[in-house]
CSV table of C-alpha atoms and ligand atoms in Angstrom, one decimal:
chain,number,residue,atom,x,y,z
A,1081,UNK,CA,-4.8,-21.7,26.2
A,1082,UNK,CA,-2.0,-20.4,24.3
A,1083,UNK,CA,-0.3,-17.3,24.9
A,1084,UNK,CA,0.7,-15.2,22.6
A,1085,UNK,CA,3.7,-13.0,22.5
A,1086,UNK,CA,4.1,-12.0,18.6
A,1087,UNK,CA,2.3,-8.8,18.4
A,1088,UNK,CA,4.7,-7.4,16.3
A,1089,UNK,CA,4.1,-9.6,13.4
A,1090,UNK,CA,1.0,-9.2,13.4
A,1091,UNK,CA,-2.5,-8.9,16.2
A,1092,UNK,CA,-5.4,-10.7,17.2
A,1093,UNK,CA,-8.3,-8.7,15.8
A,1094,UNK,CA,-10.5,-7.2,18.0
A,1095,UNK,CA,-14.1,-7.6,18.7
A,1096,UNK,CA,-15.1,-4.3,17.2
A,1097,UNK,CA,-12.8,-5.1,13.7
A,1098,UNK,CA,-14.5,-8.6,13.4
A,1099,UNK,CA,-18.2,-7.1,13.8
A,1100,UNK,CA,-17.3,-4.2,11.3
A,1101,UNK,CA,-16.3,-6.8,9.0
A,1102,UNK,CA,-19.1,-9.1,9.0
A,1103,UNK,CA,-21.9,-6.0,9.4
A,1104,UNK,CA,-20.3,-4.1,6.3
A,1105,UNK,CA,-20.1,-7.3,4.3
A,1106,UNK,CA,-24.0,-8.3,5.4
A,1107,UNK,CA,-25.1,-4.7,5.3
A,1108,UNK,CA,-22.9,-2.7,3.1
A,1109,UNK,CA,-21.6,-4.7,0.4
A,1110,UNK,CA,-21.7,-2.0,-2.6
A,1111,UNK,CA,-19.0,-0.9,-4.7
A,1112,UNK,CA,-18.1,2.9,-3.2
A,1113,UNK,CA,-17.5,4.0,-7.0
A,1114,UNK,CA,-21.3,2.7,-7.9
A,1115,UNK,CA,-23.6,5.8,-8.1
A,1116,UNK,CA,-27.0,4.3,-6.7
A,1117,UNK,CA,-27.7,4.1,-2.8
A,1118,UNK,CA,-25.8,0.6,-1.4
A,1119,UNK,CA,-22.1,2.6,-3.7
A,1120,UNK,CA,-23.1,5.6,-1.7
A,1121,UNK,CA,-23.6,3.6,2.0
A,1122,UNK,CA,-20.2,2.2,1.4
A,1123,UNK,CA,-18.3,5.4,0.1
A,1124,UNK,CA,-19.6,7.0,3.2
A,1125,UNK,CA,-18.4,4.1,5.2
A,1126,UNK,CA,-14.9,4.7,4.2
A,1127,UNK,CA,-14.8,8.3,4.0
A,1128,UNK,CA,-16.1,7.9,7.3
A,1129,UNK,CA,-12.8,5.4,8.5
A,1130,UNK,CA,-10.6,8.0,6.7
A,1131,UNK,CA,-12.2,10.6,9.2
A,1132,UNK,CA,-10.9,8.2,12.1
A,1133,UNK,CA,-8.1,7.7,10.8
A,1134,UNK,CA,-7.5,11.4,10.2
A,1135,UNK,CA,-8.5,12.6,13.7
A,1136,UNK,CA,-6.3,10.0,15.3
A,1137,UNK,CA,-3.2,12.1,14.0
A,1138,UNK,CA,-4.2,15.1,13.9
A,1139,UNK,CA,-4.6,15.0,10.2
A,1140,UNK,CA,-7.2,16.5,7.4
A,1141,UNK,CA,-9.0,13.2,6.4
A,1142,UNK,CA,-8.4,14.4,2.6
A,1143,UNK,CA,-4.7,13.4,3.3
A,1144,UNK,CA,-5.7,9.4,4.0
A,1145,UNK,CA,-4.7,6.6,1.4
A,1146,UNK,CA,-5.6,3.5,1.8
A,1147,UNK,CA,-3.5,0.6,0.5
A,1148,UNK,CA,-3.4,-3.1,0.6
A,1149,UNK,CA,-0.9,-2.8,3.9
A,1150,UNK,CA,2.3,-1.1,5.0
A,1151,UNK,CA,4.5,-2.7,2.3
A,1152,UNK,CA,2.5,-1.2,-0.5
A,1153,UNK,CA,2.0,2.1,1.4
A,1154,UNK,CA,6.2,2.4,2.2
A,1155,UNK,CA,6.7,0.9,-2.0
A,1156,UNK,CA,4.2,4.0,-2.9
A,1157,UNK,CA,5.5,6.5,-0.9
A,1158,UNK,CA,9.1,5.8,-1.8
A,1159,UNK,CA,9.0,4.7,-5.8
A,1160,UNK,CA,6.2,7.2,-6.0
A,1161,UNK,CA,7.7,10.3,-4.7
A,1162,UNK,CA,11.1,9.6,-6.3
A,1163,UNK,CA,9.0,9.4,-9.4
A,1164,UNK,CA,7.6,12.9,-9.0
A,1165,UNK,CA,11.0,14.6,-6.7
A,1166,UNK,CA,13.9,12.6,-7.7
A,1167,UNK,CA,14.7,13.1,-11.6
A,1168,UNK,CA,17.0,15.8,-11.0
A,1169,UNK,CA,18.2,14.5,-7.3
A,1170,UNK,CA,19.9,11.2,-7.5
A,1171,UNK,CA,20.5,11.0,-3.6
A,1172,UNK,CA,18.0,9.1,-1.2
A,1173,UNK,CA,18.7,8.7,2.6
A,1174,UNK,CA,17.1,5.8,4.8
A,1175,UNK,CA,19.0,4.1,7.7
A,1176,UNK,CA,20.5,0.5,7.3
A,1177,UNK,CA,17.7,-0.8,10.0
A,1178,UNK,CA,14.5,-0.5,8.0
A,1179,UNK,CA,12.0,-3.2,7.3
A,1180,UNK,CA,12.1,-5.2,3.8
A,1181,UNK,CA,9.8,-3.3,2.2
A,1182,UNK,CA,11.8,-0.5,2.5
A,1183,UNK,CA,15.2,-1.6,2.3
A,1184,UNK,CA,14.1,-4.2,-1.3
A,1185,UNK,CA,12.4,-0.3,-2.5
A,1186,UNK,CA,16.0,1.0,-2.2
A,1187,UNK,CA,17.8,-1.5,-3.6
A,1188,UNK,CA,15.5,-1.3,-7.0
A,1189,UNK,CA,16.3,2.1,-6.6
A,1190,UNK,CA,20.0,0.9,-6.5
A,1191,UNK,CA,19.9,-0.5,-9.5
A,1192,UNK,CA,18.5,2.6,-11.2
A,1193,UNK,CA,20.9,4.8,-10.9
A,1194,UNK,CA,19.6,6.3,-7.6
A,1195,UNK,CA,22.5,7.0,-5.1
A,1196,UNK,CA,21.1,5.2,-1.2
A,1197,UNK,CA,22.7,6.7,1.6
A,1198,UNK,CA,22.3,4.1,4.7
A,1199,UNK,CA,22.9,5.2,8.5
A,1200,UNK,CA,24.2,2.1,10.4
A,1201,UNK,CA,23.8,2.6,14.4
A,1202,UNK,CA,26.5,3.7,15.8
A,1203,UNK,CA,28.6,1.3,18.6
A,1204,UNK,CA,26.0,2.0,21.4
A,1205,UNK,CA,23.2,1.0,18.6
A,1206,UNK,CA,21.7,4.8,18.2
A,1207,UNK,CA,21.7,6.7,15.1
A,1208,UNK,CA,21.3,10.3,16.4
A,1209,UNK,CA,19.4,12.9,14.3
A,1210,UNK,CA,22.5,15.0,13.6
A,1211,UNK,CA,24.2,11.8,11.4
A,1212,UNK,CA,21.0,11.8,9.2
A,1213,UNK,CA,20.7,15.8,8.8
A,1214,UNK,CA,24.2,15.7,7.7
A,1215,UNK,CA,23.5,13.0,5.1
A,1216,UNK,CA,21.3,15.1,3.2
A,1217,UNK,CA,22.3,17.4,0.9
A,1218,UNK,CA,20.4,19.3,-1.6
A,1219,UNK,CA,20.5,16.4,-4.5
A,1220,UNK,CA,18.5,14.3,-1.8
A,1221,UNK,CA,15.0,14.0,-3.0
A,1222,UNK,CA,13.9,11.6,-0.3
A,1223,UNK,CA,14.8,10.7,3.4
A,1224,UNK,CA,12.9,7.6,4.7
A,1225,UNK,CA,13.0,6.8,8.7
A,1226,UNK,CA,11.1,4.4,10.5
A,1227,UNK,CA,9.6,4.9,13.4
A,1228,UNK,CA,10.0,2.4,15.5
A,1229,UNK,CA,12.1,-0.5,14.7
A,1230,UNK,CA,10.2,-4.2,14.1
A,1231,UNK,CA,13.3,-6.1,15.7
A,1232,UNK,CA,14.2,-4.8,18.8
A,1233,UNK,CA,12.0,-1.4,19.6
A,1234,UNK,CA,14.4,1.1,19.0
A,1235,UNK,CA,12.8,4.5,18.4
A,1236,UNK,CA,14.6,6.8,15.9
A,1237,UNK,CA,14.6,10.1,16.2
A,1238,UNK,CA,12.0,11.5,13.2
A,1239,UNK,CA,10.7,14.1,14.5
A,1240,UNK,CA,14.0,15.7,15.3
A,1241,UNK,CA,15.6,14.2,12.0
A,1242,UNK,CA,12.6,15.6,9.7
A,1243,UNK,CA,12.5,19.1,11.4
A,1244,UNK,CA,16.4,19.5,10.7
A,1245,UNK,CA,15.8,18.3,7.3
A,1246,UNK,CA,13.1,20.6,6.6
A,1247,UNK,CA,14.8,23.8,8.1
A,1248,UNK,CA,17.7,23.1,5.8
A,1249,UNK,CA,15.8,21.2,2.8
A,1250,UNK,CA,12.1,22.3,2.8
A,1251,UNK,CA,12.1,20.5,-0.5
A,1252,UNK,CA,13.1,17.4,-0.1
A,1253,UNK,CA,10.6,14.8,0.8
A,1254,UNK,CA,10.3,13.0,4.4
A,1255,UNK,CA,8.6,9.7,4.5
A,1256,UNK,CA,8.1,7.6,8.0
A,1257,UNK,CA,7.3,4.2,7.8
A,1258,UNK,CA,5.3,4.5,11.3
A,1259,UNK,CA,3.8,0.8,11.7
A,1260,UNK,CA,4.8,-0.2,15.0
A,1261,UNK,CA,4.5,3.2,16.4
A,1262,UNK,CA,0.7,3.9,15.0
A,1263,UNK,CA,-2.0,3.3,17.9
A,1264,UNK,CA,0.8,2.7,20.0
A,1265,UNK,CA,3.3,5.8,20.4
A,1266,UNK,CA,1.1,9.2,20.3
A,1267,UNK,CA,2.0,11.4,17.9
A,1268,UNK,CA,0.5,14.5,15.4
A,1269,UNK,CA,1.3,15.0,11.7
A,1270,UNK,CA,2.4,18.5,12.0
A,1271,UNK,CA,4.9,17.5,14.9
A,1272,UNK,CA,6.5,15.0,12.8
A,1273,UNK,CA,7.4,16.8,10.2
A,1274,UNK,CA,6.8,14.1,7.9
A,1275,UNK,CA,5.1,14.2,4.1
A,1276,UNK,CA,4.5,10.8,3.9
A,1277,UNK,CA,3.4,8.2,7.1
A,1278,UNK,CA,2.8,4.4,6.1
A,1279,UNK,CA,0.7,2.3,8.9
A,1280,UNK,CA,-0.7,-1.0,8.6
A,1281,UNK,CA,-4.1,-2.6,10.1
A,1282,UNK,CA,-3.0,-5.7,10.9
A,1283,UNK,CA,-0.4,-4.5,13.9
A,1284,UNK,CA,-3.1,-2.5,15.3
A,1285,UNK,CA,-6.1,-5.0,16.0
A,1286,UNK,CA,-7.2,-4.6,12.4
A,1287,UNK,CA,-8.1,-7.4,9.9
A,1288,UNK,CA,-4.9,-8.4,7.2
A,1289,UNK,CA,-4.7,-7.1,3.8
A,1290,UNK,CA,-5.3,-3.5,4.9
A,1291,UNK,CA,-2.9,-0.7,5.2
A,1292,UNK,CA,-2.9,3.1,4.7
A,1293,UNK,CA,-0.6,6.2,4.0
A,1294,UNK,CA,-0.8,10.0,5.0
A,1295,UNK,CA,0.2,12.1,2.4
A,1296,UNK,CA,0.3,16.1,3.3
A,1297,UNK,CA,-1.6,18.1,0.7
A,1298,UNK,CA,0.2,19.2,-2.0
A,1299,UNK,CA,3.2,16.5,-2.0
A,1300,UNK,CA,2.3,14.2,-5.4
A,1301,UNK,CA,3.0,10.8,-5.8
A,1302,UNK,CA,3.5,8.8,-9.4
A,1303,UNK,CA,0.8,5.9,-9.5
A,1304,UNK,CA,1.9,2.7,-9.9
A,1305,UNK,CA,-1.1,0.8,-10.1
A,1306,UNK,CA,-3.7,2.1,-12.3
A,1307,UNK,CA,-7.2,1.6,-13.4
A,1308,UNK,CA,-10.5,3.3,-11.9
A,1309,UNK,CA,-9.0,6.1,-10.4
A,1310,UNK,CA,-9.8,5.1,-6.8
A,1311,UNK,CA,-7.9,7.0,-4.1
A,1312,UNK,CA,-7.7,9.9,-5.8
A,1313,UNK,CA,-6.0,8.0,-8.8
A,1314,UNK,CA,-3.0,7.2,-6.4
A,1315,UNK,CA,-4.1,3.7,-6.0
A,1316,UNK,CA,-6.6,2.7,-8.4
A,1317,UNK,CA,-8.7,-0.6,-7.3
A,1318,UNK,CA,-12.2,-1.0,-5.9
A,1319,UNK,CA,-12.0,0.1,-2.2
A,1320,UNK,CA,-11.5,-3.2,0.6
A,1321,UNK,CA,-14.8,-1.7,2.4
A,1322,UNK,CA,-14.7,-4.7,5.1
A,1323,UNK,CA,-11.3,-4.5,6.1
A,1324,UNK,CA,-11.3,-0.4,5.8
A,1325,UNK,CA,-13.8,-0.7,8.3
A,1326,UNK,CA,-12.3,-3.2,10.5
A,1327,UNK,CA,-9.3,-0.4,10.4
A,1328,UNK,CA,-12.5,1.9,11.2
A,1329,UNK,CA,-13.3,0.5,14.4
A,1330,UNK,CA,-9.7,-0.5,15.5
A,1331,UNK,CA,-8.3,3.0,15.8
A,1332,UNK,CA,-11.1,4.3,17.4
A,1333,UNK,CA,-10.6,2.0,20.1
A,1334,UNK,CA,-6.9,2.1,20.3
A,1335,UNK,CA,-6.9,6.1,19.9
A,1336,UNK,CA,-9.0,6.6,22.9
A,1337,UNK,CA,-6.2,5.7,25.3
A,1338,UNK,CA,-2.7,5.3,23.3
A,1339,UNK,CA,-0.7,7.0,26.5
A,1340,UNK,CA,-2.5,4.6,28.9
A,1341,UNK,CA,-1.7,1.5,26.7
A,1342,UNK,CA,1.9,2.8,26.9
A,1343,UNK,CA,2.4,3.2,30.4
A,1344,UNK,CA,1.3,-0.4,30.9
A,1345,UNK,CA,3.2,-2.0,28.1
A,1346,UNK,CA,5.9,0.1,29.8
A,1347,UNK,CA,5.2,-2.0,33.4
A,1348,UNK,CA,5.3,-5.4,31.3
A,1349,UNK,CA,8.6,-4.8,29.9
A,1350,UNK,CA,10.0,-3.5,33.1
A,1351,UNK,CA,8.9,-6.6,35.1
A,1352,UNK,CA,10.2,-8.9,32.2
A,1353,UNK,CA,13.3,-7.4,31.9
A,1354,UNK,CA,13.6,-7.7,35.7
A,1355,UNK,CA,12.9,-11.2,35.9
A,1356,UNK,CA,15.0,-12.2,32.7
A,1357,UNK,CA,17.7,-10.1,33.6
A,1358,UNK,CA,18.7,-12.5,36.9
A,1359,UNK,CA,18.8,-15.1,34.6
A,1360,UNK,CA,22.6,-16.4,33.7
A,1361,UNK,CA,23.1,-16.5,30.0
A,1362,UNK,CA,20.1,-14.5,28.9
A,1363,UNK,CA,20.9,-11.1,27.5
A,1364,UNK,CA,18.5,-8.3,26.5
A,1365,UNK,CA,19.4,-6.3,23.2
A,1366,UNK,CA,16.5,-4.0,23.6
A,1367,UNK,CA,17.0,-0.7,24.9
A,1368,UNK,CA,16.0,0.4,27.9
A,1369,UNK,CA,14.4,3.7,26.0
A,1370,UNK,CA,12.9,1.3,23.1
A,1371,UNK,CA,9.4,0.8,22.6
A,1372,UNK,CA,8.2,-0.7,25.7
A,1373,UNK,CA,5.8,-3.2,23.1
A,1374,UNK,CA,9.2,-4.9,21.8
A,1375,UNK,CA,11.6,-7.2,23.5
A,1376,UNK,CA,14.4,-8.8,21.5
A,1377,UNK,CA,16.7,-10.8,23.8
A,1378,UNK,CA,19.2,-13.5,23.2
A,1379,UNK,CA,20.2,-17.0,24.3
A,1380,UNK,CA,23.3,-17.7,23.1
A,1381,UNK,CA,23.5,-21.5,22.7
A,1382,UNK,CA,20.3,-21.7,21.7
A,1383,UNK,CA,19.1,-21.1,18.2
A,1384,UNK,CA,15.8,-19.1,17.8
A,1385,UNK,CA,14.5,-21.8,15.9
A,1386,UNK,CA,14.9,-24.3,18.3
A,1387,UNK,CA,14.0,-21.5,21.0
A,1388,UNK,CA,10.8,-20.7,19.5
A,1389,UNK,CA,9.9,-24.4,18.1
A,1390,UNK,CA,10.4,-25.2,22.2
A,1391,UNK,CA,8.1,-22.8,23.2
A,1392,UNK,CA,5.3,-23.6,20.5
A,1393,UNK,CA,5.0,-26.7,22.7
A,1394,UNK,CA,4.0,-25.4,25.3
A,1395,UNK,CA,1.6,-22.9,23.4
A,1396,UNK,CA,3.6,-19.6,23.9
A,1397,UNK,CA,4.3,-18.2,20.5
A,1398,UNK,CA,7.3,-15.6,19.8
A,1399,UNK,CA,9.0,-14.5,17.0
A,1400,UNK,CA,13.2,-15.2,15.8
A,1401,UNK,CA,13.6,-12.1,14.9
A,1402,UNK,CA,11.0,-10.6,12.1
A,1403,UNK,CA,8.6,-12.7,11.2
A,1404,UNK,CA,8.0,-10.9,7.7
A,1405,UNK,CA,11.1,-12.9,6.4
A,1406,UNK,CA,9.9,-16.4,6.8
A,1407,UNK,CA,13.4,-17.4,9.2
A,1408,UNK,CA,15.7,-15.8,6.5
A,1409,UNK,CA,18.5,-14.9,8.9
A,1410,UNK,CA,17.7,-10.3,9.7
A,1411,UNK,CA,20.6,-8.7,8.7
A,1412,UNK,CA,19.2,-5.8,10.8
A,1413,UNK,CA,20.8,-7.1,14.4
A,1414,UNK,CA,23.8,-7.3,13.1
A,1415,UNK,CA,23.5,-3.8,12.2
A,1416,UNK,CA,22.8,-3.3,15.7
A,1417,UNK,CA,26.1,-4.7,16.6
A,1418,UNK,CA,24.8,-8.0,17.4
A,1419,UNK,CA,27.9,-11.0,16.9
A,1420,UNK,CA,26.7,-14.3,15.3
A,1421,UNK,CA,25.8,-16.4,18.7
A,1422,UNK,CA,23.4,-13.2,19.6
A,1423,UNK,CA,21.6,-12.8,16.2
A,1424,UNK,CA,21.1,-16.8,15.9
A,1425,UNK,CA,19.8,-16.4,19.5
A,1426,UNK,CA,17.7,-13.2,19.3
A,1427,UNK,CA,14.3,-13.9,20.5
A,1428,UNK,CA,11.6,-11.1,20.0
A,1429,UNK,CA,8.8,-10.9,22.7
A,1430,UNK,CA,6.0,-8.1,21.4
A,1431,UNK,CA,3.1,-7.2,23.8
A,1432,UNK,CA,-0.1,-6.0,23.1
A,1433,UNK,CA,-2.8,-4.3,25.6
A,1434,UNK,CA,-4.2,-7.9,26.2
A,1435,UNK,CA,-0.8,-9.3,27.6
A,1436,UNK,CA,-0.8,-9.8,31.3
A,1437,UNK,CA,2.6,-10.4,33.9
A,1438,UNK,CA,0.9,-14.0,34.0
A,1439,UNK,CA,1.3,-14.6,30.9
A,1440,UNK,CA,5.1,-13.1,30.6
A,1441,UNK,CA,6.2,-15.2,34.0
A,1442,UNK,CA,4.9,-18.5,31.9
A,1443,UNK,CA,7.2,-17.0,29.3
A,1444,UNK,CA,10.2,-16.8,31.6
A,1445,UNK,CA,9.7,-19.9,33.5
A,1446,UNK,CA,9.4,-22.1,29.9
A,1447,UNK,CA,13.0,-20.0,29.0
A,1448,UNK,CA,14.3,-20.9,32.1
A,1449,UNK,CA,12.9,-25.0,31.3
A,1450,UNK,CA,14.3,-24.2,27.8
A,1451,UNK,CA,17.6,-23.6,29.0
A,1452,UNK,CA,17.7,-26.2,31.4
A,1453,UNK,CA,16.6,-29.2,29.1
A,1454,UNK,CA,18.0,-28.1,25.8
A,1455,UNK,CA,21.3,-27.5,27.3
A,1456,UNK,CA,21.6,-30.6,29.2
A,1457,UNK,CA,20.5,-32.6,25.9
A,1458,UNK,CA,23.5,-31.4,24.0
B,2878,PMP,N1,7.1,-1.9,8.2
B,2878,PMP,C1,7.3,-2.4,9.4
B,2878,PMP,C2,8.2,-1.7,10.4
B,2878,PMP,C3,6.7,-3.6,9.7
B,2878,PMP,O1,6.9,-4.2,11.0
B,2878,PMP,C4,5.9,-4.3,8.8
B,2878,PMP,C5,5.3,-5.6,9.1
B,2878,PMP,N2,6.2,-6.6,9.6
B,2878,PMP,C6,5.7,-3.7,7.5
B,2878,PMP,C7,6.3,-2.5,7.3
B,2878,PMP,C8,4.9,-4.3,6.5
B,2878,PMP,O2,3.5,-4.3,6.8
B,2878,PMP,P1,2.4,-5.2,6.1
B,2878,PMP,O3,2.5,-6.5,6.8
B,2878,PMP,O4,1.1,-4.4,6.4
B,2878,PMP,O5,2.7,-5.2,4.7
């Protein structure tokens, strides 16, 4: 039995995602754009997840997108509002800790002309809501914020951030890449203050290949992709029914009880932390306040690789640091502060609601081996 600690990359499906795959692709295989009965089943199928989706953040389900995943939700919602907002208003502001998808969107951005302002943490690794107010100004078309950060957990402050933003700027747009806060961190559109929210399906239980945005009424976005006119023409494409209902069933699972799931993640990291902390030589960059789903510690004198290649064989899976960029060394715990002999180091452990304190003392005990063995071989 292997146990697996990489939620953050990515989850095991659930149950209720797998069965609303296989029953919409044995039951309700039509095209939602086809005008006869099996195009009208599945149109109502997904107008029906966009309803989920919808009620899970207090939204109108008119304001649901869906897209191939959170990196083509956070590419639309940044090239596309800066197509519509940003021809007069050169300025964007995003922090220095975002995921690729964002950070690679900026920098083609970069090279456009467009002027990025990046807010670095500060020396205790926080970047307070006040620094990003102040950085916009009113040639700032877009600010873009995560929510919760995929490396160590920190939560930034966007609903503070966005309301500042939008007392001063009610213009300019506010975007929230919120995948490792959907389903896990409870929160409403209107108290977010955001235009845009991206959120994936394969964080939350979800199959792959399946992503979505929320985008308040009124705010416009330039298509990139174009063709039938699907999604309003936003995102042209036949519809992925099977995976939009595996989204479906997911979040109306995992928006039942978000605030219980949190409280228990919240005992697992304590009692981790507890036991790693008594450890010599182990050092936990997340903080205390960070998403209790997220644990990013280091080992220094062990590389991750080695770290995580260690624990592989003895079936516990973790992550280096993010998993989206294939070992490329993350810039982004460095931005956190982290010297060279942490960031080679950094492991991330990421829970989900099927993690047990079992599970997480196997964890610890294997570190513990880890330490002892690859030490003594060098
Ligand atoms: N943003 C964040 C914060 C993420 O953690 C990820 C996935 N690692 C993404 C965006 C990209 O999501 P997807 O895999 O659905 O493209």
């Amino acid at each position: 039995m292997s146990i697996y600690l990489d939620n953050a990359a990515t989850t095991k499906p659930c149950s209720e995602a797998v069965k609303a795959v296989c029953d919409c692709m044995e039951e309700n295989f039509g095209n939602p754009s086809s005008l006869h009965r099996a195009g009208l089943n599945a149109q109502i199928a997904v107008d029906n997840v966009r309803k989920i989706i919808a009620k899970s953040i207090a939204a109108d389900p008119s304001c649901i997108y869906f897209t191939s995943g959170a990196t083509e939700s956070n590419n639309m919602a940044i090239i596309g509002s800066v197509g519509v907002y940003g021809k007069r208003k050169p300025r964007i502001v995003t922090t220095s800790i975002e995921h690729s998808s964002v950070e690679k969107a900026m920098e083609h951005l970069e090279q456009n002309g467009f002027e990025i302002v990046r807010i670095s943490p500060d020396r205790n690794g926080e970047i307070s809501h006040e620094r990003i107010v102040n950085a916009v100004d009113e040639n700032t078309c877009l600010v873009s914020i995560m929510m919760v950060n995929n490396e160590t957990g920190y939560i930034l402050p966007v609903r503070r951030s966005f309301y500042g933003i939008k007392k001063l700027y009610p213009q300019c747009i506010t975007h929230c890449d919120a995948v490792q806060g959907f389903m896990k961190i409870p929160f409403k559109v209107s108290e977010l203050n955001a235009d845009i929210i991206s959120f994936s399906g394969h964080k939350i239980h979800a199959g792959k290949g399946i992503g979505g945005l929320y985008l308040k009424k009124g705010i416009r976005l330039q298509p990139h992709i174009f063709g039938g006119g699907q999604e309003k023409g936003i995102r042209s494409g036949t519809e992925n029914v099977p995976m939009i209902a595996s989204m479906g069933a997911a979040v109306k699972i995992l928006s039942k009880n978000i605030s219980e799931r949190y409280k228990k993640a919240t005992d697992l990291k304590e009692k981790l932390c507890s036991k790693l902390s008594v450890i010599d030589g182990i050092y936990i960059n997340s903080h205390e306040d960070a998403s209790p789903y997220i644990v990013n510690i280091s080992i220094p004198g062990i590389r991750s690789e080695i770290m995580l290649h260690f624990l592989e064989e003895k079936g516990i899976y973790v992550s280096s640091g993010s998993a989206c960029s294939k070992g490329a060394k993350s810039g982004v715990l460095k931005e956190f502060g982290l010297n060279d002999s942490f960031s080679d180091s950094a492991v991330r452990i990421s829970f989900s609601h099927e993690t047990t304190v079992s599970e997480l003392s196997q964890f610890v005990k294997a570190v513990e081996d880890a330490k002892e063995s690859l030490v003594k071989s060098r």
